[in-house]
Each structure stands twice: as C-alpha cells, then as structure tokens.
Short mmCIF file of the C-alpha atoms (twelve columns), coordinates in Angstrom:
data_MODEL
# 
_entry.id   MODEL 
# 
loop_
_atom_site.group_PDB 
_atom_site.id 
_atom_site.type_symbol 
_atom_site.label_atom_id 
_atom_site.label_alt_id 
_atom_site.label_comp_id 
_atom_site.label_asym_id 
_atom_site.label_seq_id 
_atom_site.Cartn_x 
_atom_site.Cartn_y 
_atom_site.Cartn_z 
_atom_site.pdbx_PDB_model_num 
ATOM 1   C CA . MET A 1   14.718  -6.600  18.761  1 
ATOM 2   C CA . ASN A 2   14.755  -6.024  14.990  1 
ATOM 3   C CA . ARG A 3   14.409  -9.333  13.132  1 
ATOM 4   C CA . TRP A 4   14.575  -7.563  9.750   1 
ATOM 5   C CA . PRO A 5   17.806  -6.476  8.002   1 
ATOM 6   C CA . TRP A 6   16.810  -2.805  7.608   1 
ATOM 7   C CA . LYS A 7   17.249  0.179   9.891   1 
ATOM 8   C CA . GLU A 8   14.268  1.988   8.380   1 
ATOM 9   C CA . VAL A 9   11.680  1.249   5.760   1 
ATOM 10  C CA . PHE A 10  9.683   3.855   3.826   1 
ATOM 11  C CA . LEU A 11  6.352   2.942   2.255   1 
ATOM 12  C CA . ALA A 12  4.619   5.168   -0.283  1 
ATOM 13  C CA . ARG A 13  1.357   4.779   -2.178  1 
ATOM 14  C CA . HIS A 14  1.091   5.658   -5.846  1 
ATOM 15  C CA . GLY A 15  -0.355  9.068   -6.729  1 
ATOM 16  C CA . GLU A 16  -4.051  9.625   -7.335  1 
ATOM 17  C CA . THR A 17  -5.382  8.154   -10.581 1 
ATOM 18  C CA . VAL A 18  -8.414  8.873   -12.786 1 
ATOM 19  C CA . TRP A 19  -10.161 5.777   -11.339 1 
ATOM 20  C CA . ASN A 20  -9.356  6.830   -7.769  1 
ATOM 21  C CA . ARG A 21  -11.141 10.012  -8.464  1 
ATOM 22  C CA . GLU A 22  -14.092 8.164   -10.055 1 
ATOM 23  C CA . LYS A 23  -14.109 5.697   -7.110  1 
ATOM 24  C CA . ARG A 24  -13.587 2.721   -9.389  1 
ATOM 25  C CA . ARG A 25  -11.745 -0.408  -8.162  1 
ATOM 26  C CA . GLN A 26  -8.463  -0.772  -9.967  1 
ATOM 27  C CA . GLY A 27  -6.815  -3.928  -8.729  1 
ATOM 28  C CA . ARG A 28  -4.518  -5.210  -11.499 1 
ATOM 29  C CA . LEU A 29  -6.086  -2.840  -14.050 1 
ATOM 30  C CA . ASP A 30  -4.690  0.628   -14.450 1 
ATOM 31  C CA . SER A 31  -5.593  4.220   -15.100 1 
ATOM 32  C CA . PRO A 32  -3.263  7.221   -15.474 1 
ATOM 33  C CA . LEU A 33  -2.184  9.579   -12.735 1 
ATOM 34  C CA . THR A 34  -4.221  12.756  -12.531 1 
ATOM 35  C CA . GLU A 35  -2.542  16.123  -12.217 1 
ATOM 36  C CA . ALA A 36  -3.073  15.821  -8.497  1 
ATOM 37  C CA . GLY A 37  -1.521  12.337  -8.693  1 
ATOM 38  C CA . ILE A 38  1.633   13.754  -10.275 1 
ATOM 39  C CA . GLU A 39  1.697   16.307  -7.484  1 
ATOM 40  C CA . ASN A 40  1.329   13.442  -5.003  1 
ATOM 41  C CA . ALA A 41  4.400   11.761  -6.467  1 
ATOM 42  C CA . GLU A 42  6.340   15.020  -6.332  1 
ATOM 43  C CA . GLN A 43  5.263   15.423  -2.669  1 
ATOM 44  C CA . VAL A 44  6.574   11.967  -1.874  1 
ATOM 45  C CA . ALA A 45  9.860   12.789  -3.621  1 
ATOM 46  C CA . GLU A 46  10.136  15.958  -1.558  1 
ATOM 47  C CA . LEU A 47  9.327   14.180  1.709   1 
ATOM 48  C CA . VAL A 48  11.810  11.305  1.280   1 
ATOM 49  C CA . ALA A 49  14.657  13.473  -0.091  1 
ATOM 50  C CA . GLY A 50  15.815  14.158  3.454   1 
ATOM 51  C CA . MET A 51  15.326  10.581  4.700   1 
ATOM 52  C CA . ALA A 52  18.220  9.109   2.714   1 
ATOM 53  C CA . PRO A 53  16.629  5.967   1.260   1 
ATOM 54  C CA . ASP A 54  19.242  3.795   -0.395  1 
ATOM 55  C CA . ARG A 55  17.065  1.521   -2.548  1 
ATOM 56  C CA . LEU A 56  13.822  2.072   -4.445  1 
ATOM 57  C CA . TYR A 57  11.279  -0.629  -5.247  1 
ATOM 58  C CA . SER A 58  8.022   -0.474  -7.158  1 
ATOM 59  C CA . SER A 59  4.941   -2.497  -8.004  1 
ATOM 60  C CA . PRO A 60  4.880   -3.481  -11.723 1 
ATOM 61  C CA . LEU A 61  1.578   -1.607  -12.286 1 
ATOM 62  C CA . GLY A 62  1.699   1.595   -14.270 1 
ATOM 63  C CA . ARG A 63  0.420   3.969   -11.577 1 
ATOM 64  C CA . ALA A 64  3.029   2.815   -9.131  1 
ATOM 65  C CA . ARG A 65  5.839   2.801   -11.694 1 
ATOM 66  C CA . ALA A 66  4.952   6.335   -12.835 1 
ATOM 67  C CA . THR A 67  5.107   7.443   -9.221  1 
ATOM 68  C CA . ALA A 68  8.385   5.655   -8.582  1 
ATOM 69  C CA . GLU A 69  9.959   7.197   -11.700 1 
ATOM 70  C CA . ILE A 70  9.202   10.720  -10.391 1 
ATOM 71  C CA . VAL A 71  10.565  9.859   -6.977  1 
ATOM 72  C CA . GLY A 72  13.606  8.066   -8.438  1 
ATOM 73  C CA . ARG A 73  14.549  11.098  -10.552 1 
ATOM 74  C CA . ARG A 74  14.621  13.250  -7.433  1 
ATOM 75  C CA . LEU A 75  16.624  10.713  -5.454  1 
ATOM 76  C CA . GLY A 76  18.942  9.619   -8.287  1 
ATOM 77  C CA . ILE A 77  18.013  5.999   -7.609  1 
ATOM 78  C CA . PRO A 78  16.528  3.659   -10.278 1 
ATOM 79  C CA . ALA A 79  13.430  1.743   -9.310  1 
ATOM 80  C CA . THR A 80  13.534  -2.054  -9.135  1 
ATOM 81  C CA . VAL A 81  10.207  -3.660  -9.998  1 
ATOM 82  C CA . VAL A 82  8.996   -6.471  -7.735  1 
ATOM 83  C CA . ASP A 83  6.006   -8.351  -9.177  1 
ATOM 84  C CA . ASP A 84  4.682   -9.409  -5.769  1 
ATOM 85  C CA . LEU A 85  4.105   -5.730  -4.871  1 
ATOM 86  C CA . ALA A 86  1.167   -5.592  -7.368  1 
ATOM 87  C CA . GLU A 87  -2.245  -4.597  -6.002  1 
ATOM 88  C CA . ILE A 88  -4.800  -7.259  -5.022  1 
ATOM 89  C CA . ASP A 89  -6.439  -8.656  -8.130  1 
ATOM 90  C CA . HIS A 90  -10.059 -7.528  -8.183  1 
ATOM 91  C CA . GLY A 91  -10.988 -9.963  -10.914 1 
ATOM 92  C CA . GLU A 92  -14.439 -9.346  -12.411 1 
ATOM 93  C CA . VAL A 93  -15.138 -6.230  -10.340 1 
ATOM 94  C CA . GLY A 94  -12.057 -4.351  -11.582 1 
ATOM 95  C CA . GLY A 95  -12.977 -1.059  -13.156 1 
ATOM 96  C CA . LEU A 96  -16.384 -0.946  -11.442 1 
ATOM 97  C CA . THR A 97  -17.767 1.439   -8.836  1 
ATOM 98  C CA . ASN A 98  -19.334 0.038   -5.688  1 
ATOM 99  C CA . ALA A 99  -22.791 0.832   -7.048  1 
ATOM 100 C CA . GLU A 100 -22.032 -1.060  -10.267 1 
ATOM 101 C CA . ILE A 101 -20.667 -3.974  -8.264  1 
ATOM 102 C CA . GLU A 102 -23.865 -4.200  -6.188  1 
ATOM 103 C CA . GLU A 103 -25.959 -4.126  -9.361  1 
ATOM 104 C CA . LEU A 104 -23.954 -6.835  -11.100 1 
ATOM 105 C CA . PHE A 105 -23.075 -8.906  -8.003  1 
ATOM 106 C CA . PRO A 106 -25.912 -8.463  -5.504  1 
ATOM 107 C CA . GLY A 107 -24.886 -9.134  -1.912  1 
ATOM 108 C CA . LEU A 108 -21.160 -9.228  -2.676  1 
ATOM 109 C CA . ALA A 109 -20.346 -6.306  -0.429  1 
ATOM 110 C CA . GLU A 110 -22.174 -7.899  2.509   1 
ATOM 111 C CA . ARG A 111 -20.358 -11.209 2.019   1 
ATOM 112 C CA . ARG A 112 -17.043 -9.330  1.874   1 
ATOM 113 C CA . ARG A 113 -17.768 -7.485  5.097   1 
ATOM 114 C CA . ALA A 114 -18.448 -10.797 6.853   1 
ATOM 115 C CA . ASP A 115 -14.801 -11.897 6.356   1 
ATOM 116 C CA . LYS A 116 -12.802 -9.216  4.527   1 
ATOM 117 C CA . TYR A 117 -9.460  -10.982 5.009   1 
ATOM 118 C CA . ARG A 118 -10.518 -14.258 3.374   1 
ATOM 119 C CA . PHE A 119 -13.103 -12.945 0.907   1 
ATOM 120 C CA . ARG A 120 -11.892 -13.486 -2.672  1 
ATOM 121 C CA . PHE A 121 -13.032 -11.198 -5.478  1 
ATOM 122 C CA . PRO A 122 -14.752 -13.206 -8.280  1 
ATOM 123 C CA . GLY A 123 -11.917 -14.269 -10.562 1 
ATOM 124 C CA . GLY A 124 -9.420  -12.402 -8.368  1 
ATOM 125 C CA . GLU A 125 -7.646  -12.505 -5.039  1 
ATOM 126 C CA . SER A 126 -8.342  -12.109 -1.334  1 
ATOM 127 C CA . TYR A 127 -6.370  -10.255 1.278   1 
ATOM 128 C CA . ALA A 128 -5.171  -13.696 2.448   1 
ATOM 129 C CA . ASP A 129 -3.793  -14.378 -1.051  1 
ATOM 130 C CA . ALA A 130 -2.019  -10.981 -1.079  1 
ATOM 131 C CA . ASP A 131 -0.629  -11.748 2.398   1 
ATOM 132 C CA . VAL A 132 1.371   -14.622 0.932   1 
ATOM 133 C CA . ARG A 133 2.731   -12.366 -1.837  1 
ATOM 134 C CA . ALA A 134 3.528   -9.564  0.639   1 
ATOM 135 C CA . ARG A 135 5.494   -11.895 2.869   1 
ATOM 136 C CA . ARG A 136 7.441   -13.166 -0.125  1 
ATOM 137 C CA . SER A 137 8.088   -9.683  -1.507  1 
ATOM 138 C CA . TRP A 138 10.081  -8.636  1.567   1 
ATOM 139 C CA . GLY A 139 12.678  -11.179 0.596   1 
ATOM 140 C CA . ALA A 140 13.410  -9.165  -2.539  1 
ATOM 141 C CA . VAL A 141 13.995  -5.900  -0.655  1 
ATOM 142 C CA . HIS A 142 17.624  -5.004  0.171   1 
ATOM 143 C CA . GLY A 143 19.605  -2.065  1.487   1 
ATOM 144 C CA . ALA A 144 19.493  -0.392  4.871   1 
ATOM 145 C CA . ARG A 145 16.732  2.158   4.181   1 
ATOM 146 C CA . PRO A 146 14.570  0.952   1.274   1 
ATOM 147 C CA . LEU A 147 11.632  2.910   -0.165  1 
ATOM 148 C CA . ILE A 148 8.710   0.863   -1.569  1 
ATOM 149 C CA . VAL A 149 6.087   2.393   -3.902  1 
ATOM 150 C CA . THR A 150 3.005   0.232   -3.997  1 
ATOM 151 C CA . HIS A 151 -0.771  0.237   -3.348  1 
ATOM 152 C CA . GLU A 152 -3.004  0.709   -0.324  1 
ATOM 153 C CA . MET A 153 -4.585  -2.751  -0.154  1 
ATOM 154 C CA . VAL A 154 -1.537  -4.932  -0.676  1 
ATOM 155 C CA . GLY A 155 0.266   -2.340  1.426   1 
ATOM 156 C CA . ARG A 156 -1.793  -3.416  4.442   1 
ATOM 157 C CA . MET A 157 -0.399  -6.926  4.074   1 
ATOM 158 C CA . LEU A 158 3.130   -5.551  3.698   1 
ATOM 159 C CA . ILE A 159 2.588   -3.678  6.965   1 
ATOM 160 C CA . ARG A 160 1.133   -6.780  8.630   1 
ATOM 161 C CA . ASN A 161 4.244   -8.832  7.836   1 
ATOM 162 C CA . LEU A 162 6.671   -6.023  8.636   1 
ATOM 163 C CA . LEU A 163 5.185   -5.357  12.095  1 
ATOM 164 C CA . GLY A 164 3.900   -8.831  12.919  1 
ATOM 165 C CA . ILE A 165 0.348   -7.650  13.525  1 
ATOM 166 C CA . GLU A 166 -2.905  -9.580  13.117  1 
ATOM 167 C CA . PRO A 167 -4.875  -9.320  9.874   1 
ATOM 168 C CA . ALA A 168 -7.784  -7.470  11.563  1 
ATOM 169 C CA . GLU A 169 -5.386  -4.778  12.766  1 
ATOM 170 C CA . ALA A 170 -3.650  -4.497  9.397   1 
ATOM 171 C CA . LEU A 171 -6.992  -3.992  7.660   1 
ATOM 172 C CA . ARG A 172 -7.561  -0.806  9.681   1 
ATOM 173 C CA . TRP A 173 -4.617  0.999   8.125   1 
ATOM 174 C CA . ASN A 174 -5.192  3.879   5.713   1 
ATOM 175 C CA . HIS A 175 -2.464  5.315   3.489   1 
ATOM 176 C CA . PRO A 176 -3.357  8.631   1.832   1 
ATOM 177 C CA . HIS A 177 -1.807  9.666   -1.472  1 
ATOM 178 C CA . GLY A 178 1.207   11.951  -1.231  1 
ATOM 179 C CA . THR A 179 2.335   10.655  2.157   1 
ATOM 180 C CA . VAL A 180 5.060   8.353   3.418   1 
ATOM 181 C CA . LEU A 181 4.910   5.764   6.189   1 
ATOM 182 C CA . ARG A 182 8.265   5.780   7.953   1 
ATOM 183 C CA . PHE A 183 9.075   2.592   9.876   1 
ATOM 184 C CA . ASP A 184 11.805  2.623   12.501  1 
ATOM 185 C CA . MET A 185 12.731  -1.061  12.587  1 
ATOM 186 C CA . VAL A 186 14.658  -0.805  15.818  1 
ATOM 187 C CA . THR A 187 11.955  0.836   17.986  1 
ATOM 188 C CA . ARG A 188 8.996   -0.505  15.920  1 
ATOM 189 C CA . ARG A 189 7.471   2.927   15.681  1 
ATOM 190 C CA . VAL A 190 5.740   4.153   12.575  1 
ATOM 191 C CA . VAL A 191 5.274   7.781   11.599  1 
ATOM 192 C CA . LEU A 192 2.991   9.083   8.835   1 
ATOM 193 C CA . VAL A 193 4.832   11.911  7.097   1 
ATOM 194 C CA . SER A 194 2.962   14.415  4.950   1 
ATOM 195 C CA . SER A 195 3.386   17.978  3.675   1 
ATOM 196 C CA . GLU A 196 1.511   19.053  6.826   1 
ATOM 197 C CA . GLY A 197 3.940   17.418  9.203   1 
ATOM 198 C CA . SER A 198 4.414   14.064  10.957  1 
ATOM 199 C CA . ARG A 199 2.325   12.039  13.382  1 
ATOM 200 C CA . GLU A 200 2.971   8.698   15.033  1 
ATOM 201 C CA . VAL A 201 0.534   6.024   13.933  1 
ATOM 202 C CA . PHE A 202 2.007   2.902   15.539  1 
ATOM 203 C CA . ALA A 203 4.090   2.261   18.641  1 
ATOM 204 C CA . TYR A 204 4.751   -1.040  20.381  1 
ATOM 205 C CA . GLY A 205 1.575   -2.687  19.112  1 
ATOM 206 C CA . ALA A 206 -0.733  0.293   19.495  1 
ATOM 207 C CA . THR A 207 -2.262  1.295   16.140  1 
ATOM 208 C CA . ILE A 208 -3.480  4.898   16.112  1 
ATOM 209 C CA . LEU A 209 -5.270  4.993   12.772  1 
ATOM 210 C CA . SER A 210 -8.865  5.410   11.640  1 
ATOM 211 C CA . ARG A 211 -10.663 2.454   10.142  1 
ATOM 212 C CA . ALA A 212 -10.074 1.734   6.479   1 
ATOM 213 C CA . SER A 213 -12.932 1.722   3.993   1 
ATOM 214 C CA . ASN A 214 -11.693 -0.713  1.344   1 
# 
C-alpha cells in the first residue's frame, strides 16, 4: 500500500562538478559544473522528458540549481528550491581530498567507518542529522510525479525515508551523475534509468546495488 501521496517520484543527482572530478568533498560548499556535468544535466532532461513529471524541486546549492535549470527548461517547469534538500554539511573537511583530510585530521576516516550513519563531520553534519532534514523535506514535495534534483549523500536519506529502509541499507545506494532513479510508489519498485537503458535496483525490500564509497 502506498502511504505517500505520489504515483511516482523521480530523483536526480546534480551534474559532475570541478570538485567531483578532483575528488574533493563539497558538502555545503560549491564548485561549478564541468562540461561533462552540463551534459549530465542534459541527459537527465532527456531521460525525464518522457516520464511526465509535474513538479520540479531542487537543493539550494549552486550545482543542483544549475542542473535543475537545465532540466526545467526542457520540461517547461520552474524549479522550487527546498532548503532541506541541501547536501550534508562537511564542516571543516569541505573542499578537501581524502588524503588532505587524513593529513589534517588523522584517524577521522577510521572513526567514520566505525559508525558512518552517526559520525558527524567536524563542524558539520552526520547522516543522522541529514536524515531528519530528508524526512522533513518530503513534506514540501507536491504533485503526482515530482522530480527532485539533489545530492548523492542526502539523497540516500531521502531514499531511506521514501522506501522505509534501514540506515545501513540506505548507505549502500550509489547514484551516478546523468541518471534518474524512478520510484513506482504503488509497487515499491525502483529503476535506475540512464542513457544506456534501465535496470531495477530495488523491489519489495531487496536492494540490488553495489556498496557506496562515501
């Protein structure tokens, strides 16, 4: 039984950025879309054009808004910004590579691996903090087939709340740039749609995804 008000939900990640390419943690900081990132946004626009989304929502961060603007132009739908869709705040490690983090904060990566859901970045947030925001953000989403443009990490908490799965399972989800997660809210099946085709990644509690790295 569908306890949510939507028939379908579409979830897209922002296009690739300069810091994605440099493997720097962005969090609430920002860097511009690369040429490939603009192509990612155009790919998302092409993929969702035939899915008939009726509302468009975006994180307030620049990389998500730039992606949503490209998608919105194709769909003819303006993007509504929802602050709670912002990426997890990385605090003092924002803008750093993993090597730089280990140099400046020795042992941080090991402490995070011990409890990734509850670990809080120095001066920032944890997945558990983002979980609260993600749950709240769904209350701002309307329409029958909304499209949400956001980020991979907070996206895992959006997925957790949407599907009612445990944190450990949600943390396994990956969401590549230029793809769309299509949620059928009646059957609770999820399909990852890309330019190469579609594949089912969730059905009745069975997650079929590779382990996430961040």
